[in-house]
Amino acid sequence: MDKTNVRYLIEHRILPEIFFEDPWTLVSAFLEDESLIYRIFKEQFERNEMEMPYKEEDFKISLNRLCKEALVETLELPTPEREPLCYKICLFFNEDFQKAGYYCVEMGNEAENNLPFICSWDKNGKHGNHGRGMGDQMENILLCADHYMEKEFGFSRVKKKISEIE
């Protein structure tokens, strides 16, 4: 197993499985201990007899309220080396954790002008590709939020040109 396979395993198998098994536990664990994400990566690299290639400061965690109904915990990861590794993972949930969503901003490829992909995993292990993202990482988080909010609540941001608003 190489570095990208270990990272893929964490981002696309281990974390989604843990999240959908008990979203509250994972979200709260990351909030209580921001170094947890680093240690998860480090443990998996060590299990595969590899040296950890990333530093603890390469990982960041933030929690934000999207709206009255939903929150997002964003995991910022080290810059991915290749497609489909993640720049960010967005853990979406409502206050009783009944509407959980696992979304990824995945590295794109040259054929797609290196723009990232907005993707998701569901509780059954099904991967969804929601199209290309943008160059701006904040906009990519909002694109993930759009998909989550549409799926779980039936609404998303209004996308109108300024000239159409007046």
mmCIF file with all atom_site columns, C-alpha atoms in Angstrom:
data_model
loop_
_atom_site.group_PDB
_atom_site.id
_atom_site.type_symbol
_atom_site.label_atom_id
_atom_site.label_alt_id
_atom_site.label_comp_id
_atom_site.label_asym_id
_atom_site.label_entity_id
_atom_site.label_seq_id
_atom_site.pdbx_PDB_ins_code
_atom_site.Cartn_x
_atom_site.Cartn_y
_atom_site.Cartn_z
_atom_site.occupancy
_atom_site.B_iso_or_equiv
_atom_site.pdbx_formal_charge
_atom_site.auth_seq_id
_atom_site.auth_comp_id
_atom_site.auth_asym_id
_atom_site.auth_atom_id
_atom_site.pdbx_PDB_model_num
ATOM 1   C CA . MET A 1 1   ? 0.000   0.000  0.000   1.00 0.00 ? 1   MET A CA 1
ATOM 2   C CA . ASP A 1 2   ? 1.383   3.442  -0.865  1.00 0.00 ? 2   ASP A CA 1
ATOM 3   C CA . LYS A 1 3   ? 0.803   6.875  0.681   1.00 0.00 ? 3   LYS A CA 1
ATOM 4   C CA . THR A 1 4   ? -2.163  7.755  -1.546  1.00 0.00 ? 4   THR A CA 1
ATOM 5   C CA . ASN A 1 5   ? -3.866  4.410  -0.856  1.00 0.00 ? 5   ASN A CA 1
ATOM 6   C CA . VAL A 1 6   ? -3.578  4.937  2.908   1.00 0.00 ? 6   VAL A CA 1
ATOM 7   C CA . ARG A 1 7   ? -4.964  8.421  2.594   1.00 0.00 ? 7   ARG A CA 1
ATOM 8   C CA . TYR A 1 8   ? -7.814  7.236  0.327   1.00 0.00 ? 8   TYR A CA 1
ATOM 9   C CA . LEU A 1 9   ? -8.690  4.551  2.885   1.00 0.00 ? 9   LEU A CA 1
ATOM 10  C CA . ILE A 1 10  ? -8.985  7.154  5.651   1.00 0.00 ? 10  ILE A CA 1
ATOM 11  C CA . GLU A 1 11  ? -10.881 9.820  3.672   1.00 0.00 ? 11  GLU A CA 1
ATOM 12  C CA . HIS A 1 12  ? -13.202 7.572  1.675   1.00 0.00 ? 12  HIS A CA 1
ATOM 13  C CA . ARG A 1 13  ? -13.723 4.475  3.815   1.00 0.00 ? 13  ARG A CA 1
ATOM 14  C CA . ILE A 1 14  ? -12.814 4.827  7.494   1.00 0.00 ? 14  ILE A CA 1
ATOM 15  C CA . LEU A 1 15  ? -14.131 8.338  8.240   1.00 0.00 ? 15  LEU A CA 1
ATOM 16  C CA . PRO A 1 16  ? -17.454 7.944  6.364   1.00 0.00 ? 16  PRO A CA 1
ATOM 17  C CA . GLU A 1 17  ? -18.090 4.620  8.097   1.00 0.00 ? 17  GLU A CA 1
ATOM 18  C CA . ILE A 1 18  ? -17.388 6.074  11.550  1.00 0.00 ? 18  ILE A CA 1
ATOM 19  C CA . PHE A 1 19  ? -19.430 9.197  10.769  1.00 0.00 ? 19  PHE A CA 1
ATOM 20  C CA . PHE A 1 20  ? -22.555 7.352  9.640   1.00 0.00 ? 20  PHE A CA 1
ATOM 21  C CA . GLU A 1 21  ? -22.282 4.824  12.469  1.00 0.00 ? 21  GLU A CA 1
ATOM 22  C CA . ASP A 1 22  ? -22.427 7.602  15.076  1.00 0.00 ? 22  ASP A CA 1
ATOM 23  C CA . PRO A 1 23  ? -22.157 11.167 13.719  1.00 0.00 ? 23  PRO A CA 1
ATOM 24  C CA . TRP A 1 24  ? -22.455 12.854 17.119  1.00 0.00 ? 24  TRP A CA 1
ATOM 25  C CA . THR A 1 25  ? -19.488 10.943 18.537  1.00 0.00 ? 25  THR A CA 1
ATOM 26  C CA . LEU A 1 26  ? -17.178 11.787 15.623  1.00 0.00 ? 26  LEU A CA 1
ATOM 27  C CA . VAL A 1 27  ? -18.200 15.457 15.409  1.00 0.00 ? 27  VAL A CA 1
ATOM 28  C CA . SER A 1 28  ? -17.840 15.991 19.151  1.00 0.00 ? 28  SER A CA 1
ATOM 29  C CA . ALA A 1 29  ? -14.533 14.080 19.294  1.00 0.00 ? 29  ALA A CA 1
ATOM 30  C CA . PHE A 1 30  ? -13.031 16.387 16.652  1.00 0.00 ? 30  PHE A CA 1
ATOM 31  C CA . LEU A 1 31  ? -14.289 19.453 18.516  1.00 0.00 ? 31  LEU A CA 1
ATOM 32  C CA . GLU A 1 32  ? -12.889 18.273 21.830  1.00 0.00 ? 32  GLU A CA 1
ATOM 33  C CA . ASP A 1 33  ? -9.505  17.337 20.351  1.00 0.00 ? 33  ASP A CA 1
ATOM 34  C CA . GLU A 1 34  ? -8.434  19.033 17.131  1.00 0.00 ? 34  GLU A CA 1
ATOM 35  C CA . SER A 1 35  ? -5.331  16.836 16.940  1.00 0.00 ? 35  SER A CA 1
ATOM 36  C CA . LEU A 1 36  ? -7.532  13.727 16.598  1.00 0.00 ? 36  LEU A CA 1
ATOM 37  C CA . ILE A 1 37  ? -7.653  13.947 12.801  1.00 0.00 ? 37  ILE A CA 1
ATOM 38  C CA . TYR A 1 38  ? -3.851  14.089 12.672  1.00 0.00 ? 38  TYR A CA 1
ATOM 39  C CA . ARG A 1 39  ? -3.603  11.063 14.990  1.00 0.00 ? 39  ARG A CA 1
ATOM 40  C CA . ILE A 1 40  ? -6.073  9.064  12.862  1.00 0.00 ? 40  ILE A CA 1
ATOM 41  C CA . PHE A 1 41  ? -3.887  9.664  9.812   1.00 0.00 ? 41  PHE A CA 1
ATOM 42  C CA . LYS A 1 42  ? -0.687  8.915  11.759  1.00 0.00 ? 42  LYS A CA 1
ATOM 43  C CA . GLU A 1 43  ? -2.087  5.651  13.146  1.00 0.00 ? 43  GLU A CA 1
ATOM 44  C CA . GLN A 1 44  ? -3.120  4.426  9.692   1.00 0.00 ? 44  GLN A CA 1
ATOM 45  C CA . PHE A 1 45  ? 0.281   5.221  8.214   1.00 0.00 ? 45  PHE A CA 1
ATOM 46  C CA . GLU A 1 46  ? 1.976   3.401  11.092  1.00 0.00 ? 46  GLU A CA 1
ATOM 47  C CA . ARG A 1 47  ? -0.352  0.394  10.679  1.00 0.00 ? 47  ARG A CA 1
ATOM 48  C CA . ASN A 1 48  ? 0.874   0.206  7.102   1.00 0.00 ? 48  ASN A CA 1
ATOM 49  C CA . GLU A 1 49  ? 4.485   0.499  8.261   1.00 0.00 ? 49  GLU A CA 1
ATOM 50  C CA . MET A 1 50  ? 4.921   3.939  6.746   1.00 0.00 ? 50  MET A CA 1
ATOM 51  C CA . GLU A 1 51  ? 6.195   7.187  8.158   1.00 0.00 ? 51  GLU A CA 1
ATOM 52  C CA . MET A 1 52  ? 3.572   9.901  8.594   1.00 0.00 ? 52  MET A CA 1
ATOM 53  C CA . PRO A 1 53  ? 4.156   12.338 5.689   1.00 0.00 ? 53  PRO A CA 1
ATOM 54  C CA . TYR A 1 54  ? 2.138   15.237 7.151   1.00 0.00 ? 54  TYR A CA 1
ATOM 55  C CA . LYS A 1 55  ? 2.504   17.635 10.060  1.00 0.00 ? 55  LYS A CA 1
ATOM 56  C CA . GLU A 1 56  ? -0.144  18.281 12.686  1.00 0.00 ? 56  GLU A CA 1
ATOM 57  C CA . GLU A 1 57  ? -0.490  21.895 11.510  1.00 0.00 ? 57  GLU A CA 1
ATOM 58  C CA . ASP A 1 58  ? -1.540  20.604 8.045   1.00 0.00 ? 58  ASP A CA 1
ATOM 59  C CA . PHE A 1 59  ? -4.932  19.698 9.553   1.00 0.00 ? 59  PHE A CA 1
ATOM 60  C CA . LYS A 1 60  ? -7.588  22.172 10.695  1.00 0.00 ? 60  LYS A CA 1
ATOM 61  C CA . ILE A 1 61  ? -11.123 21.741 12.010  1.00 0.00 ? 61  ILE A CA 1
ATOM 62  C CA . SER A 1 62  ? -13.899 24.314 12.137  1.00 0.00 ? 62  SER A CA 1
ATOM 63  C CA . LEU A 1 63  ? -17.584 24.274 13.052  1.00 0.00 ? 63  LEU A CA 1
ATOM 64  C CA . ASN A 1 64  ? -20.120 26.613 11.475  1.00 0.00 ? 64  ASN A CA 1
ATOM 65  C CA . ARG A 1 65  ? -23.885 26.985 11.470  1.00 0.00 ? 65  ARG A CA 1
ATOM 66  C CA . LEU A 1 66  ? -25.310 26.932 7.944   1.00 0.00 ? 66  LEU A CA 1
ATOM 67  C CA . CYS A 1 67  ? -28.762 28.026 9.018   1.00 0.00 ? 67  CYS A CA 1
ATOM 68  C CA . LYS A 1 68  ? -31.255 27.394 11.791  1.00 0.00 ? 68  LYS A CA 1
ATOM 69  C CA . GLU A 1 69  ? -31.591 23.770 10.691  1.00 0.00 ? 69  GLU A CA 1
ATOM 70  C CA . ALA A 1 70  ? -28.004 22.641 10.047  1.00 0.00 ? 70  ALA A CA 1
ATOM 71  C CA . LEU A 1 71  ? -24.327 22.833 10.957  1.00 0.00 ? 71  LEU A CA 1
ATOM 72  C CA . VAL A 1 72  ? -21.104 21.806 9.235   1.00 0.00 ? 72  VAL A CA 1
ATOM 73  C CA . GLU A 1 73  ? -17.827 20.629 10.684  1.00 0.00 ? 73  GLU A CA 1
ATOM 74  C CA . THR A 1 74  ? -15.088 21.144 8.099   1.00 0.00 ? 74  THR A CA 1
ATOM 75  C CA . LEU A 1 75  ? -11.911 19.099 8.130   1.00 0.00 ? 75  LEU A CA 1
ATOM 76  C CA . GLU A 1 76  ? -9.147  20.828 6.202   1.00 0.00 ? 76  GLU A CA 1
ATOM 77  C CA . LEU A 1 77  ? -6.580  18.283 5.058   1.00 0.00 ? 77  LEU A CA 1
ATOM 78  C CA . PRO A 1 78  ? -3.054  18.527 3.633   1.00 0.00 ? 78  PRO A CA 1
ATOM 79  C CA . THR A 1 79  ? -2.945  19.371 -0.071  1.00 0.00 ? 79  THR A CA 1
ATOM 80  C CA . PRO A 1 80  ? -3.759  16.134 -1.907  1.00 0.00 ? 80  PRO A CA 1
ATOM 81  C CA . GLU A 1 81  ? -1.151  14.551 -4.151  1.00 0.00 ? 81  GLU A CA 1
ATOM 82  C CA . ARG A 1 82  ? -3.571  13.159 -6.717  1.00 0.00 ? 82  ARG A CA 1
ATOM 83  C CA . GLU A 1 83  ? -7.203  12.584 -7.639  1.00 0.00 ? 83  GLU A CA 1
ATOM 84  C CA . PRO A 1 84  ? -9.494  11.644 -5.761  1.00 0.00 ? 84  PRO A CA 1
ATOM 85  C CA . LEU A 1 85  ? -7.857  12.623 -2.464  1.00 0.00 ? 85  LEU A CA 1
ATOM 86  C CA . CYS A 1 86  ? -9.531  15.412 -0.518  1.00 0.00 ? 86  CYS A CA 1
ATOM 87  C CA . TYR A 1 87  ? -8.761  19.045 0.161   1.00 0.00 ? 87  TYR A CA 1
ATOM 88  C CA . LYS A 1 88  ? -11.624 19.182 2.631   1.00 0.00 ? 88  LYS A CA 1
ATOM 89  C CA . ILE A 1 89  ? -14.231 16.938 4.184   1.00 0.00 ? 89  ILE A CA 1
ATOM 90  C CA . CYS A 1 90  ? -17.520 18.515 5.269   1.00 0.00 ? 90  CYS A CA 1
ATOM 91  C CA . LEU A 1 91  ? -19.569 16.749 7.938   1.00 0.00 ? 91  LEU A CA 1
ATOM 92  C CA . PHE A 1 92  ? -23.105 18.132 7.767   1.00 0.00 ? 92  PHE A CA 1
ATOM 93  C CA . PHE A 1 93  ? -25.752 17.476 10.396  1.00 0.00 ? 93  PHE A CA 1
ATOM 94  C CA . ASN A 1 94  ? -28.854 18.845 12.035  1.00 0.00 ? 94  ASN A CA 1
ATOM 95  C CA . GLU A 1 95  ? -29.099 19.282 15.787  1.00 0.00 ? 95  GLU A CA 1
ATOM 96  C CA . ASP A 1 96  ? -30.461 15.784 16.481  1.00 0.00 ? 96  ASP A CA 1
ATOM 97  C CA . PHE A 1 97  ? -28.033 14.204 13.955  1.00 0.00 ? 97  PHE A CA 1
ATOM 98  C CA . GLN A 1 98  ? -30.877 12.578 12.017  1.00 0.00 ? 98  GLN A CA 1
ATOM 99  C CA . LYS A 1 99  ? -29.849 14.309 8.773   1.00 0.00 ? 99  LYS A CA 1
ATOM 100 C CA . ALA A 1 100 ? -26.149 13.587 8.374   1.00 0.00 ? 100 ALA A CA 1
ATOM 101 C CA . GLY A 1 101 ? -24.127 14.204 5.214   1.00 0.00 ? 101 GLY A CA 1
ATOM 102 C CA . TYR A 1 102 ? -20.491 13.391 4.383   1.00 0.00 ? 102 TYR A CA 1
ATOM 103 C CA . TYR A 1 103 ? -19.132 15.548 1.551   1.00 0.00 ? 103 TYR A CA 1
ATOM 104 C CA . CYS A 1 104 ? -15.657 15.830 0.037   1.00 0.00 ? 104 CYS A CA 1
ATOM 105 C CA . VAL A 1 105 ? -13.870 18.439 -2.027  1.00 0.00 ? 105 VAL A CA 1
ATOM 106 C CA . GLU A 1 106 ? -11.717 16.070 -4.078  1.00 0.00 ? 106 GLU A CA 1
ATOM 107 C CA . MET A 1 107 ? -8.693  16.909 -6.171  1.00 0.00 ? 107 MET A CA 1
ATOM 108 C CA . GLY A 1 108 ? -9.522  17.215 -9.874  1.00 0.00 ? 108 GLY A CA 1
ATOM 109 C CA . ASN A 1 109 ? -7.472  16.276 -12.911 1.00 0.00 ? 109 ASN A CA 1
ATOM 110 C CA . GLU A 1 110 ? -5.887  17.957 -15.920 1.00 0.00 ? 110 GLU A CA 1
ATOM 111 C CA . ALA A 1 111 ? -8.817  16.998 -18.165 1.00 0.00 ? 111 ALA A CA 1
ATOM 112 C CA . GLU A 1 112 ? -11.048 19.073 -15.861 1.00 0.00 ? 112 GLU A CA 1
ATOM 113 C CA . ASN A 1 113 ? -8.619  22.034 -15.676 1.00 0.00 ? 113 ASN A CA 1
ATOM 114 C CA . ASN A 1 114 ? -7.517  20.796 -12.238 1.00 0.00 ? 114 ASN A CA 1
ATOM 115 C CA . LEU A 1 115 ? -10.783 22.018 -10.715 1.00 0.00 ? 115 LEU A CA 1
ATOM 116 C CA . PRO A 1 116 ? -11.860 19.917 -7.721  1.00 0.00 ? 116 PRO A CA 1
ATOM 117 C CA . PHE A 1 117 ? -14.882 17.651 -7.663  1.00 0.00 ? 117 PHE A CA 1
ATOM 118 C CA . ILE A 1 118 ? -17.726 17.983 -5.164  1.00 0.00 ? 118 ILE A CA 1
ATOM 119 C CA . CYS A 1 119 ? -18.541 14.463 -3.981  1.00 0.00 ? 119 CYS A CA 1
ATOM 120 C CA . SER A 1 120 ? -20.302 12.647 -1.173  1.00 0.00 ? 120 SER A CA 1
ATOM 121 C CA . TRP A 1 121 ? -20.615 9.288  0.537   1.00 0.00 ? 121 TRP A CA 1
ATOM 122 C CA . ASP A 1 122 ? -23.868 7.961  1.929   1.00 0.00 ? 122 ASP A CA 1
ATOM 123 C CA . LYS A 1 123 ? -24.519 5.597  4.841   1.00 0.00 ? 123 LYS A CA 1
ATOM 124 C CA . ASN A 1 124 ? -24.620 2.632  2.439   1.00 0.00 ? 124 ASN A CA 1
ATOM 125 C CA . GLY A 1 125 ? -21.120 3.345  1.122   1.00 0.00 ? 125 GLY A CA 1
ATOM 126 C CA . LYS A 1 126 ? -22.324 4.798  -2.182  1.00 0.00 ? 126 LYS A CA 1
ATOM 127 C CA . HIS A 1 127 ? -20.158 7.550  -3.694  1.00 0.00 ? 127 HIS A CA 1
ATOM 128 C CA . GLY A 1 128 ? -21.836 10.508 -5.390  1.00 0.00 ? 128 GLY A CA 1
ATOM 129 C CA . ASN A 1 129 ? -20.127 12.904 -7.786  1.00 0.00 ? 129 ASN A CA 1
ATOM 130 C CA . HIS A 1 130 ? -21.887 16.284 -7.895  1.00 0.00 ? 130 HIS A CA 1
ATOM 131 C CA . GLY A 1 131 ? -19.715 17.914 -10.540 1.00 0.00 ? 131 GLY A CA 1
ATOM 132 C CA . ARG A 1 132 ? -16.818 20.288 -10.651 1.00 0.00 ? 132 ARG A CA 1
ATOM 133 C CA . GLY A 1 133 ? -16.066 22.721 -7.915  1.00 0.00 ? 133 GLY A CA 1
ATOM 134 C CA . MET A 1 134 ? -14.380 26.088 -8.140  1.00 0.00 ? 134 MET A CA 1
ATOM 135 C CA . GLY A 1 135 ? -10.875 27.397 -7.573  1.00 0.00 ? 135 GLY A CA 1
ATOM 136 C CA . ASP A 1 136 ? -12.038 29.067 -4.358  1.00 0.00 ? 136 ASP A CA 1
ATOM 137 C CA . GLN A 1 137 ? -12.168 26.619 -1.433  1.00 0.00 ? 137 GLN A CA 1
ATOM 138 C CA . MET A 1 138 ? -14.871 28.555 0.455   1.00 0.00 ? 138 MET A CA 1
ATOM 139 C CA . GLU A 1 139 ? -17.104 28.364 -2.605  1.00 0.00 ? 139 GLU A CA 1
ATOM 140 C CA . ASN A 1 140 ? -16.481 24.605 -2.697  1.00 0.00 ? 140 ASN A CA 1
ATOM 141 C CA . ILE A 1 141 ? -17.724 24.275 0.876   1.00 0.00 ? 141 ILE A CA 1
ATOM 142 C CA . LEU A 1 142 ? -20.827 26.230 -0.143  1.00 0.00 ? 142 LEU A CA 1
ATOM 143 C CA . LEU A 1 143 ? -21.341 23.899 -3.123  1.00 0.00 ? 143 LEU A CA 1
ATOM 144 C CA . CYS A 1 144 ? -21.200 20.939 -0.732  1.00 0.00 ? 144 CYS A CA 1
ATOM 145 C CA . ALA A 1 145 ? -23.694 22.748 1.504   1.00 0.00 ? 145 ALA A CA 1
ATOM 146 C CA . ASP A 1 146 ? -25.997 23.322 -1.469  1.00 0.00 ? 146 ASP A CA 1
ATOM 147 C CA . HIS A 1 147 ? -26.155 19.589 -2.190  1.00 0.00 ? 147 HIS A CA 1
ATOM 148 C CA . TYR A 1 148 ? -26.685 18.682 1.451   1.00 0.00 ? 148 TYR A CA 1
ATOM 149 C CA . MET A 1 149 ? -29.396 21.303 2.020   1.00 0.00 ? 149 MET A CA 1
ATOM 150 C CA . GLU A 1 150 ? -31.213 20.369 -1.196  1.00 0.00 ? 150 GLU A CA 1
ATOM 151 C CA . LYS A 1 151 ? -31.121 16.666 -0.338  1.00 0.00 ? 151 LYS A CA 1
ATOM 152 C CA . GLU A 1 152 ? -32.066 16.954 3.333   1.00 0.00 ? 152 GLU A CA 1
ATOM 153 C CA . PHE A 1 153 ? -34.251 20.074 3.471   1.00 0.00 ? 153 PHE A CA 1
ATOM 154 C CA . GLY A 1 154 ? -35.314 20.741 -0.114  1.00 0.00 ? 154 GLY A CA 1
ATOM 155 C CA . PHE A 1 155 ? -33.651 24.122 -0.485  1.00 0.00 ? 155 PHE A CA 1
ATOM 156 C CA . SER A 1 156 ? -30.319 25.753 -1.340  1.00 0.00 ? 156 SER A CA 1
ATOM 157 C CA . ARG A 1 157 ? -28.859 29.170 -1.971  1.00 0.00 ? 157 ARG A CA 1
ATOM 158 C CA . VAL A 1 158 ? -30.546 31.339 -4.569  1.00 0.00 ? 158 VAL A CA 1
ATOM 159 C CA . LYS A 1 159 ? -28.316 31.493 -7.618  1.00 0.00 ? 159 LYS A CA 1
ATOM 160 C CA . LYS A 1 160 ? -29.214 34.662 -9.504  1.00 0.00 ? 160 LYS A CA 1
ATOM 161 C CA . LYS A 1 161 ? -27.198 37.269 -11.257 1.00 0.00 ? 161 LYS A CA 1
ATOM 162 C CA . ILE A 1 162 ? -27.182 40.677 -9.580  1.00 0.00 ? 162 ILE A CA 1
ATOM 163 C CA . SER A 1 163 ? -29.063 42.121 -12.547 1.00 0.00 ? 163 SER A CA 1
ATOM 164 C CA . GLU A 1 164 ? -31.897 39.595 -11.966 1.00 0.00 ? 164 GLU A CA 1
ATOM 165 C CA . ILE A 1 165 ? -32.363 40.581 -8.297  1.00 0.00 ? 165 ILE A CA 1
ATOM 166 C CA . GLU A 1 166 ? -33.648 44.096 -8.960  1.00 0.00 ? 166 GLU A CA 1
#
